[in-house]
PDB file of C-alpha atoms in Angstrom:
ATOM      1  CA  MET A  25       9.184 -10.060 -20.345  1.00 97.00           C
ATOM      2  CA  ARG A  26       7.866 -10.701 -16.749  1.00 98.00           C
ATOM      3  CA  LEU A  27       9.976  -9.518 -13.717  1.00 98.00           C
ATOM      4  CA  ALA A  28       9.080 -10.842 -10.304  1.00 98.00           C
ATOM      5  CA  ARG A  29      10.326 -10.831  -6.752  1.00 98.00           C
ATOM      6  CA  LEU A  30      10.251 -14.219  -4.782  1.00 98.00           C
ATOM      7  CA  GLN A  31      10.335 -14.202  -0.955  1.00 98.00           C
ATOM      8  CA  THR A  32      12.657 -17.081   0.112  1.00 97.00           C
ATOM      9  CA  PRO A  33      13.867 -18.182   3.583  1.00 97.00           C
ATOM     10  CA  GLU A  34      17.023 -16.328   2.840  1.00 95.00           C
ATOM     11  CA  GLY A  35      15.438 -13.107   1.580  1.00 96.00           C
ATOM     12  CA  VAL A  36      13.962 -11.626  -1.546  1.00 97.00           C
ATOM     13  CA  VAL A  37      15.389 -12.640  -4.952  1.00 98.00           C
ATOM     14  CA  THR A  38      14.480 -10.544  -8.222  1.00 98.00           C
ATOM     15  CA  GLY A  39      14.550 -12.058 -11.688  1.00 98.00           C
ATOM     16  CA  ARG A  40      12.703 -13.048 -14.905  1.00 98.00           C
ATOM     17  CA  TYR A  41       9.599 -15.030 -14.354  1.00 98.00           C
ATOM     18  CA  GLU A  42       8.525 -17.764 -16.652  1.00 98.00           C
ATOM     19  CA  ASP A  43       6.239 -20.796 -15.999  1.00 97.00           C
ATOM     20  CA  GLY A  44       6.584 -20.693 -12.241  1.00 97.00           C
ATOM     21  CA  VAL A  45      10.378 -20.181 -12.254  1.00 98.00           C
ATOM     22  CA  VAL A  46      12.234 -16.903 -11.262  1.00 98.00           C
ATOM     23  CA  THR A  47      15.582 -16.819 -12.957  1.00 98.00           C
ATOM     24  CA  ALA A  48      18.054 -14.608 -10.884  1.00 97.00           C
ATOM     25  CA  GLY A  49      21.702 -13.763 -11.247  1.00 93.00           C
ATOM     26  CA  ASP A  50      22.630 -16.752  -9.016  1.00 94.00           C
ATOM     27  CA  GLY A  51      20.281 -19.390 -10.516  1.00 95.00           C
ATOM     28  CA  GLU A  52      16.742 -20.593 -10.853  1.00 97.00           C
ATOM     29  CA  TYR A  53      14.086 -20.513  -8.026  1.00 98.00           C
ATOM     30  CA  VAL A  54      10.807 -22.522  -8.256  1.00 98.00           C
ATOM     31  CA  VAL A  55       7.735 -20.784  -6.927  1.00 98.00           C
ATOM     32  CA  GLY A  56       6.181 -22.928  -4.248  1.00 97.00           C
ATOM     33  CA  ARG A  57       9.338 -24.795  -3.642  1.00 98.00           C
ATOM     34  CA  ASP A  58      11.940 -22.261  -2.956  1.00 98.00           C
ATOM     35  CA  GLY A  59       9.699 -19.357  -1.942  1.00 98.00           C
ATOM     36  CA  GLU A  60       6.451 -17.428  -2.833  1.00 98.00           C
ATOM     37  CA  LEU A  61       5.888 -14.462  -5.062  1.00 98.00           C
ATOM     38  CA  THR A  62       5.759 -11.112  -3.267  1.00 98.00           C
ATOM     39  CA  TYR A  63       4.885  -7.550  -4.509  1.00 98.00           C
ATOM     40  CA  PRO A  64       6.987  -6.926  -7.506  1.00 98.00           C
ATOM     41  CA  CYS A  65       8.686  -3.703  -6.689  1.00 98.00           C
ATOM     42  CA  GLU A  66       9.637  -1.610  -3.559  1.00 97.00           C
ATOM     43  CA  PRO A  67       8.007   1.799  -4.025  1.00 98.00           C
ATOM     44  CA  SER A  68       8.889   4.744  -1.750  1.00 97.00           C
ATOM     45  CA  ALA A  69       5.291   5.643  -2.401  1.00 96.00           C
ATOM     46  CA  LEU A  70       2.182   4.246  -4.248  1.00 98.00           C
ATOM     47  CA  TYR A  71       0.612   7.111  -6.226  1.00 98.00           C
ATOM     48  CA  CYS A  72      -2.989   6.473  -6.864  1.00 97.00           C
ATOM     49  CA  VAL A  73      -5.443   8.215  -9.120  1.00 95.00           C
ATOM     50  CA  GLY A  74      -9.166   8.312  -8.423  1.00 87.00           C
ATOM     51  CA  ARG A  75     -12.262   9.127 -10.534  1.00 84.00           C
ATOM     52  CA  ASN A  76     -10.506   8.199 -13.745  1.00 90.00           C
ATOM     53  CA  PHE A  77     -13.239   6.315 -15.591  1.00 85.00           C
ATOM     54  CA  ALA A  78     -16.350   7.997 -16.942  1.00 73.00           C
ATOM     55  CA  GLU A  79     -18.590   5.196 -15.915  1.00 65.00           C
ATOM     56  CA  THR A  80     -17.208   5.439 -12.351  1.00 51.00           C
ATOM     57  CA  LEU A  81     -18.115   9.133 -12.129  1.00 47.00           C
ATOM     58  CA  ASP A  82     -21.694   8.423 -13.181  1.00 55.00           C
ATOM     59  CA  GLN A  83     -22.034   5.482 -10.684  1.00 53.00           C
ATOM     60  CA  MET A  84     -20.614   7.356  -7.758  1.00 52.00           C
ATOM     61  CA  ASP A  85     -22.224  10.728  -8.717  1.00 57.00           C
ATOM     62  CA  TYR A  86     -18.796  12.507  -8.972  1.00 61.00           C
ATOM     63  CA  GLU A  87     -18.096  15.513 -11.068  1.00 67.00           C
ATOM     64  CA  ARG A  88     -15.550  15.105 -14.064  1.00 73.00           C
ATOM     65  CA  PRO A  89     -12.172  16.313 -12.627  1.00 76.00           C
ATOM     66  CA  ALA A  90     -10.246  19.024 -14.601  1.00 85.00           C
ATOM     67  CA  GLU A  91      -6.915  17.104 -13.785  1.00 91.00           C
ATOM     68  CA  PRO A  92      -6.002  13.998 -12.299  1.00 93.00           C
ATOM     69  CA  ASP A  93      -7.283  13.463  -8.637  1.00 91.00           C
ATOM     70  CA  PHE A  94      -4.703  11.578  -6.693  1.00 95.00           C
ATOM     71  CA  PHE A  95      -3.762  10.239  -3.218  1.00 95.00           C
ATOM     72  CA  VAL A  96      -0.892   8.383  -1.845  1.00 96.00           C
ATOM     73  CA  LYS A  97      -0.662   4.915  -0.149  1.00 97.00           C
ATOM     74  CA  PRO A  98       2.283   4.030   1.885  1.00 96.00           C
ATOM     75  CA  PRO A  99       4.704   1.139   1.497  1.00 97.00           C
ATOM     76  CA  ALA A 100       3.291  -0.374   4.691  1.00 97.00           C
ATOM     77  CA  ALA A 101       0.029  -0.925   2.953  1.00 98.00           C
ATOM     78  CA  LEU A 102       1.542  -3.417   0.434  1.00 98.00           C
ATOM     79  CA  THR A 103       1.049  -7.083   0.290  1.00 98.00           C
ATOM     80  CA  GLY A 104       1.736  -9.664  -2.379  1.00 98.00           C
ATOM     81  CA  PRO A 105      -0.248 -12.064  -4.612  1.00 98.00           C
ATOM     82  CA  GLU A 106      -1.954 -14.858  -2.989  1.00 98.00           C
ATOM     83  CA  ARG A 107      -1.531 -13.122   0.428  1.00 98.00           C
ATOM     84  CA  PRO A 108      -4.551 -12.442   2.566  1.00 98.00           C
ATOM     85  CA  ILE A 109      -6.367  -9.228   2.783  1.00 98.00           C
ATOM     86  CA  ARG A 110      -7.226  -8.609   6.430  1.00 98.00           C
ATOM     87  CA  TYR A 111     -10.807  -7.267   6.987  1.00 98.00           C
ATOM     88  CA  PRO A 112     -10.224  -4.753   9.838  1.00 97.00           C
ATOM     89  CA  GLU A 113     -12.423  -5.006  12.965  1.00 96.00           C
ATOM     90  CA  TRP A 114     -13.035  -1.211  12.797  1.00 96.00           C
ATOM     91  CA  THR A 115     -14.907  -1.088   9.477  1.00 97.00           C
ATOM     92  CA  ASP A 116     -18.081  -2.630   8.091  1.00 96.00           C
ATOM     93  CA  GLU A 117     -17.747  -1.633   4.474  1.00 97.00           C
ATOM     94  CA  LEU A 118     -14.515  -3.092   2.869  1.00 97.00           C
ATOM     95  CA  THR A 119     -14.193  -2.726  -0.832  1.00 97.00           C
ATOM     96  CA  TYR A 120     -12.073  -3.798  -3.819  1.00 97.00           C
ATOM     97  CA  ALA A 121     -11.026  -1.895  -7.002  1.00 96.00           C
ATOM     98  CA  GLY A 122      -8.997  -3.423  -9.761  1.00 97.00           C
ATOM     99  CA  GLU A 123      -6.352  -1.046 -11.019  1.00 97.00           C
ATOM    100  CA  LEU A 124      -3.534  -1.009 -13.555  1.00 98.00           C
ATOM    101  CA  VAL A 125      -0.036   0.215 -12.299  1.00 98.00           C
ATOM    102  CA  ALA A 126       2.899   1.659 -13.899  1.00 98.00           C
ATOM    103  CA  VAL A 127       6.323   0.946 -12.200  1.00 98.00           C
ATOM    104  CA  ILE A 128       9.085   3.551 -12.567  1.00 98.00           C
ATOM    105  CA  ASP A 129      12.443   2.391 -13.492  1.00 98.00           C
ATOM    106  CA  GLU A 130      14.621   5.552 -12.823  1.00 98.00           C
ATOM    107  CA  ARG A 131      14.866   8.693 -10.867  1.00 98.00           C
ATOM    108  CA  CYS A 132      12.932  11.367 -12.888  1.00 98.00           C
ATOM    109  CA  ARG A 133      10.703  14.418 -12.743  1.00 98.00           C
ATOM    110  CA  ASP A 134       9.078  16.995 -15.066  1.00 98.00           C
ATOM    111  CA  LEU A 135       8.336  14.522 -17.850  1.00 98.00           C
ATOM    112  CA  ASP A 136       6.706  15.100 -21.092  1.00 97.00           C
ATOM    113  CA  GLU A 137       4.025  12.471 -21.937  1.00 96.00           C
ATOM    114  CA  ARG A 138       6.320  11.273 -24.887  1.00 97.00           C
ATOM    115  CA  GLU A 139       9.007  10.468 -22.415  1.00 98.00           C
ATOM    116  CA  VAL A 140       6.879   8.284 -20.131  1.00 98.00           C
ATOM    117  CA  PRO A 141       7.383   4.924 -21.961  1.00 98.00           C
ATOM    118  CA  ASP A 142      11.134   5.343 -21.497  1.00 98.00           C
ATOM    119  CA  VAL A 143      11.046   5.760 -17.760  1.00 98.00           C
ATOM    120  CA  VAL A 144       8.450   3.014 -17.034  1.00 98.00           C
ATOM    121  CA  ARG A 145      10.006  -0.526 -16.153  1.00 98.00           C
ATOM    122  CA  GLY A 146       6.500  -2.150 -16.825  1.00 98.00           C
ATOM    123  CA  TYR A 147       3.072  -2.678 -15.592  1.00 98.00           C
ATOM    124  CA  THR A 148       1.455  -4.663 -12.708  1.00 98.00           C
ATOM    125  CA  VAL A 149      -2.010  -4.834 -10.956  1.00 98.00           C
ATOM    126  CA  LEU A 150      -3.274  -3.255  -7.670  1.00 98.00           C
ATOM    127  CA  ASN A 151      -6.397  -3.938  -5.658  1.00 98.00           C
ATOM    128  CA  ASP A 152      -7.244  -0.501  -4.082  1.00 97.00           C
ATOM    129  CA  VAL A 153      -8.701  -1.797  -0.980  1.00 98.00           C
ATOM    130  CA  ASP A 154     -10.768   0.843   0.774  1.00 97.00           C
ATOM    131  CA  ALA A 155     -12.555   0.875   4.165  1.00 97.00           C
ATOM    132  CA  LEU A 156     -15.273   3.103   2.796  1.00 94.00           C
ATOM    133  CA  ASP A 157     -17.117   3.956   5.907  1.00 95.00           C
ATOM    134  CA  GLN A 158     -14.046   5.620   7.420  1.00 96.00           C
ATOM    135  CA  GLN A 159     -13.460   9.455   7.254  1.00 93.00           C
ATOM    136  CA  GLY A 160     -10.717  10.811   4.890  1.00 90.00           C
ATOM    137  CA  ARG A 161      -8.743   8.797   2.281  1.00 91.00           C
ATOM    138  CA  THR A 162      -5.752   8.124   4.564  1.00 93.00           C
ATOM    139  CA  ALA A 163      -7.991   6.280   7.089  1.00 94.00           C
ATOM    140  CA  ARG A 164      -9.868   4.632   4.399  1.00 96.00           C
ATOM    141  CA  LYS A 165      -6.996   3.463   2.128  1.00 96.00           C
ATOM    142  CA  ALA A 166      -3.626   3.452   3.967  1.00 96.00           C
ATOM    143  CA  PHE A 167      -3.923   0.328   6.442  1.00 97.00           C
ATOM    144  CA  ASP A 168      -2.038  -2.894   6.432  1.00 97.00           C
ATOM    145  CA  THR A 169      -2.807  -5.121   3.379  1.00 98.00           C
ATOM    146  CA  SER A 170      -4.847  -2.375   1.655  1.00 98.00           C
ATOM    147  CA  ALA A 171      -2.482  -2.443  -1.278  1.00 98.00           C
ATOM    148  CA  PRO A 172      -2.215  -6.018  -2.816  1.00 98.00           C
ATOM    149  CA  LEU A 173       0.179  -5.639  -5.643  1.00 98.00           C
ATOM    150  CA  GLY A 174       1.525  -8.167  -8.390  1.00 98.00           C
ATOM    151  CA  PRO A 175       1.880 -10.792  -9.528  1.00 98.00           C
ATOM    152  CA  TRP A 176       4.753  -9.589 -11.511  1.00 98.00           C
ATOM    153  CA  ILE A 177       5.820  -6.705 -13.785  1.00 98.00           C
ATOM    154  CA  GLU A 178       5.190  -7.066 -17.503  1.00 98.00           C
ATOM    155  CA  THR A 179       7.692  -5.048 -19.492  1.00 98.00           C
ATOM    156  CA  ASP A 180       6.387  -5.335 -22.926  1.00 97.00           C
ATOM    157  CA  LEU A 181       3.020  -3.542 -22.843  1.00 97.00           C
ATOM    158  CA  ASP A 182       1.121  -0.504 -24.318  1.00 96.00           C
ATOM    159  CA  PRO A 183      -1.349   0.293 -21.512  1.00 97.00           C
ATOM    160  CA  ARG A 184      -3.701   2.009 -23.587  1.00 94.00           C
ATOM    161  CA  GLY A 185      -6.716   0.015 -24.892  1.00 94.00           C
ATOM    162  CA  ILE A 186      -6.375  -3.206 -22.913  1.00 96.00           C
ATOM    163  CA  GLU A 187      -9.301  -5.190 -21.218  1.00 97.00           C
ATOM    164  CA  MET A 188      -9.688  -5.781 -17.609  1.00 97.00           C
ATOM    165  CA  GLU A 189     -11.886  -7.890 -15.370  1.00 97.00           C
ATOM    166  CA  THR A 190     -12.432  -8.234 -11.779  1.00 97.00           C
ATOM    167  CA  THR A 191     -14.204 -11.251 -10.175  1.00 98.00           C
ATOM    168  CA  VAL A 192     -15.221 -11.891  -6.578  1.00 98.00           C
ATOM    169  CA  SER A 193     -15.494 -15.516  -5.641  1.00 97.00           C
ATOM    170  CA  GLY A 194     -16.050 -16.348  -9.371  1.00 97.00           C
ATOM    171  CA  GLU A 195     -18.541 -13.541 -10.065  1.00 97.00           C
ATOM    172  CA  THR A 196     -17.739 -10.919 -12.510  1.00 97.00           C
ATOM    173  CA  ARG A 197     -17.882  -7.574 -10.812  1.00 96.00           C
ATOM    174  CA  GLN A 198     -15.859  -5.238 -13.116  1.00 95.00           C
ATOM    175  CA  SER A 199     -15.383  -5.379 -16.911  1.00 94.00           C
ATOM    176  CA  ALA A 200     -13.795  -2.606 -18.817  1.00 94.00           C
ATOM    177  CA  ASN A 201     -11.041  -1.192 -21.098  1.00 94.00           C
ATOM    178  CA  THR A 202      -8.278   1.221 -20.241  1.00 95.00           C
ATOM    179  CA  GLU A 203      -9.350   3.351 -23.317  1.00 92.00           C
ATOM    180  CA  LEU A 204     -12.226   4.526 -21.147  1.00 91.00           C
ATOM    181  CA  MET A 205      -9.836   6.336 -18.847  1.00 93.00           C
ATOM    182  CA  LEU A 206     -10.385  10.077 -18.669  1.00 92.00           C
ATOM    183  CA  PHE A 207      -6.501  10.554 -18.412  1.00 94.00           C
ATOM    184  CA  ASP A 208      -4.464   7.956 -19.991  1.00 94.00           C
ATOM    185  CA  PRO A 209      -1.397   6.354 -18.223  1.00 97.00           C
ATOM    186  CA  TYR A 210       1.100   8.545 -19.977  1.00 97.00           C
ATOM    187  CA  GLU A 211      -0.854  11.752 -19.086  1.00 96.00           C
ATOM    188  CA  VAL A 212      -1.095  10.622 -15.474  1.00 97.00           C
ATOM    189  CA  VAL A 213       2.550   9.794 -15.027  1.00 98.00           C
ATOM    190  CA  ALA A 214       3.610  13.099 -16.693  1.00 98.00           C
ATOM    191  CA  TYR A 215       1.250  14.992 -14.473  1.00 98.00           C
ATOM    192  CA  LEU A 216       2.480  13.531 -11.277  1.00 98.00           C
ATOM    193  CA  SER A 217       6.119  13.978 -12.284  1.00 98.00           C
ATOM    194  CA  ARG A 218       5.597  17.707 -12.144  1.00 97.00           C
ATOM    195  CA  ARG A 219       4.708  17.348  -8.405  1.00 97.00           C
ATOM    196  CA  PHE A 220       7.051  14.562  -7.381  1.00 98.00           C
ATOM    197  CA  THR A 221      10.419  13.301  -8.035  1.00 98.00           C
ATOM    198  CA  PHE A 222       9.968   9.631  -8.879  1.00 98.00           C
ATOM    199  CA  ARG A 223      12.420   7.062  -7.543  1.00 98.00           C
ATOM    200  CA  PRO A 224      13.084   3.599  -9.020  1.00 98.00           C
ATOM    201  CA  GLY A 225      10.364   1.092  -7.874  1.00 98.00           C
ATOM    202  CA  ASP A 226       7.772   3.777  -7.393  1.00 98.00           C
ATOM    203  CA  ALA A 227       4.149   2.793  -8.496  1.00 98.00           C
ATOM    204  CA  VAL A 228       1.490   4.823 -10.207  1.00 98.00           C
ATOM    205  CA  ALA A 229      -2.060   3.313 -10.218  1.00 98.00           C
ATOM    206  CA  PHE A 230      -4.466   4.558 -12.849  1.00 97.00           C
ATOM    207  CA  GLY A 231      -7.845   4.252 -11.105  1.00 94.00           C
ATOM    208  CA  SER A 232     -10.692   1.735 -11.026  1.00 92.00           C
ATOM    209  CA  PRO A 233     -13.454   1.049 -13.612  1.00 91.00           C
ATOM    210  CA  ALA A 234     -17.113   1.130 -12.473  1.00 83.00           C
ATOM    211  CA  ASN A 235     -18.618  -1.235  -9.929  1.00 77.00           C
ATOM    212  CA  PRO A 236     -16.056  -1.203  -7.145  1.00 82.00           C
ATOM    213  CA  GLY A 237     -17.928  -3.103  -4.465  1.00 90.00           C
ATOM    214  CA  THR A 238     -17.833  -4.720  -1.043  1.00 96.00           C
ATOM    215  CA  VAL A 239     -16.133  -7.920  -0.052  1.00 98.00           C
ATOM    216  CA  ALA A 240     -16.511 -10.245   3.204  1.00 97.00           C
ATOM    217  CA  PRO A 241     -14.201 -12.608   4.801  1.00 97.00           C
ATOM    218  CA  GLY A 242     -13.775 -15.813   2.713  1.00 98.00           C
ATOM    219  CA  ASP A 243     -14.138 -13.885  -0.662  1.00 98.00           C
ATOM    220  CA  THR A 244     -11.444 -14.438  -3.297  1.00 98.00           C
ATOM    221  CA  VAL A 245     -10.701 -11.344  -5.517  1.00 98.00           C
ATOM    222  CA  GLU A 246      -9.063 -11.796  -8.874  1.00 98.00           C
ATOM    223  CA  ILE A 247      -8.128  -8.800 -10.976  1.00 98.00           C
ATOM    224  CA  THR A 248      -6.986  -9.466 -14.506  1.00 98.00           C
ATOM    225  CA  TYR A 249      -5.420  -6.880 -16.917  1.00 98.00           C
ATOM    226  CA  GLU A 250      -4.808  -8.185 -20.570  1.00 98.00           C
ATOM    227  CA  GLY A 251      -1.253  -8.693 -21.241  1.00 98.00           C
ATOM    228  CA  VAL A 252      -0.210  -8.339 -17.650  1.00 98.00           C
ATOM    229  CA  GLY A 253      -1.648 -11.148 -15.556  1.00 98.00           C
ATOM    230  CA  THR A 254      -4.007 -11.872 -12.628  1.00 98.00           C
ATOM    231  CA  LEU A 255      -3.633 -10.717  -9.003  1.00 98.00           C
ATOM    232  CA  ARG A 256      -5.485 -12.965  -6.620  1.00 98.00           C
ATOM    233  CA  ASN A 257      -6.060 -12.508  -2.878  1.00 98.00           C
ATOM    234  CA  GLU A 258      -8.441 -13.888  -0.347  1.00 98.00           C
ATOM    235  CA  VAL A 259     -10.237 -11.761   2.262  1.00 98.00           C
ATOM    236  CA  VAL A 260      -9.758 -13.062   5.825  1.00 98.00           C
ATOM    237  CA  GLY A 261     -11.059 -11.843   9.167  1.00 93.00           C
ATOM    238  CA  ASP A 262      -8.871  -9.678  11.222  1.00 74.00           C
ATOM    239  CA  GLU A 263      -8.439 -12.331  13.862  1.00 69.00           C
ATOM    240  CA  ALA A 264      -7.159 -14.974  11.409  1.00 57.00           C
TER     241      ALA A 264
END
């Protein structure tokens, strides 16, 4: 089942998504007529794991981490599917990175890996936008529109061993399988739960495959994870 959030003139409605229609408790809403899809959860924080694919380590000349290497993006960084990614005027090196994301369904902490599927609502897709020439992860990754998320949450998915692809303006830039992760999704969620109390709607991103690369205004980034869907956003100049 797919769960989505629709931004309407009266506010956000949440429900089951199928064939362009969101079915909520008070009726059906047609995407494009009644509103537009927005990011599919409201996290108190977006926990992001880096350096989690072996090929990425080789490409970026990183050492293999002994445990998940993570950082946090704030809710202010979020934007939805089909919404613009703004290219800030203070960077000359804006990059994309296609990532799978787990959405937490209940307040929890100190999880065993075997417990993780029971507390995950489902999975969605993140573009971990990065101003690579800035100093420090917060400056690089925590600005407005640096966390496109969506288009919905897929509740029926085993995240281990699924294919992914990122294209930029139709050119394939990333192609991989989640079986290549150094730490699988269940390991990552359990690890982070020993440091943070998760809240409903919190999001955990599992890192990017090899070939995160630069984008320019006018580029369209499409990130597809098998069984989930495609997150699509266009890059625009900061003045747009």
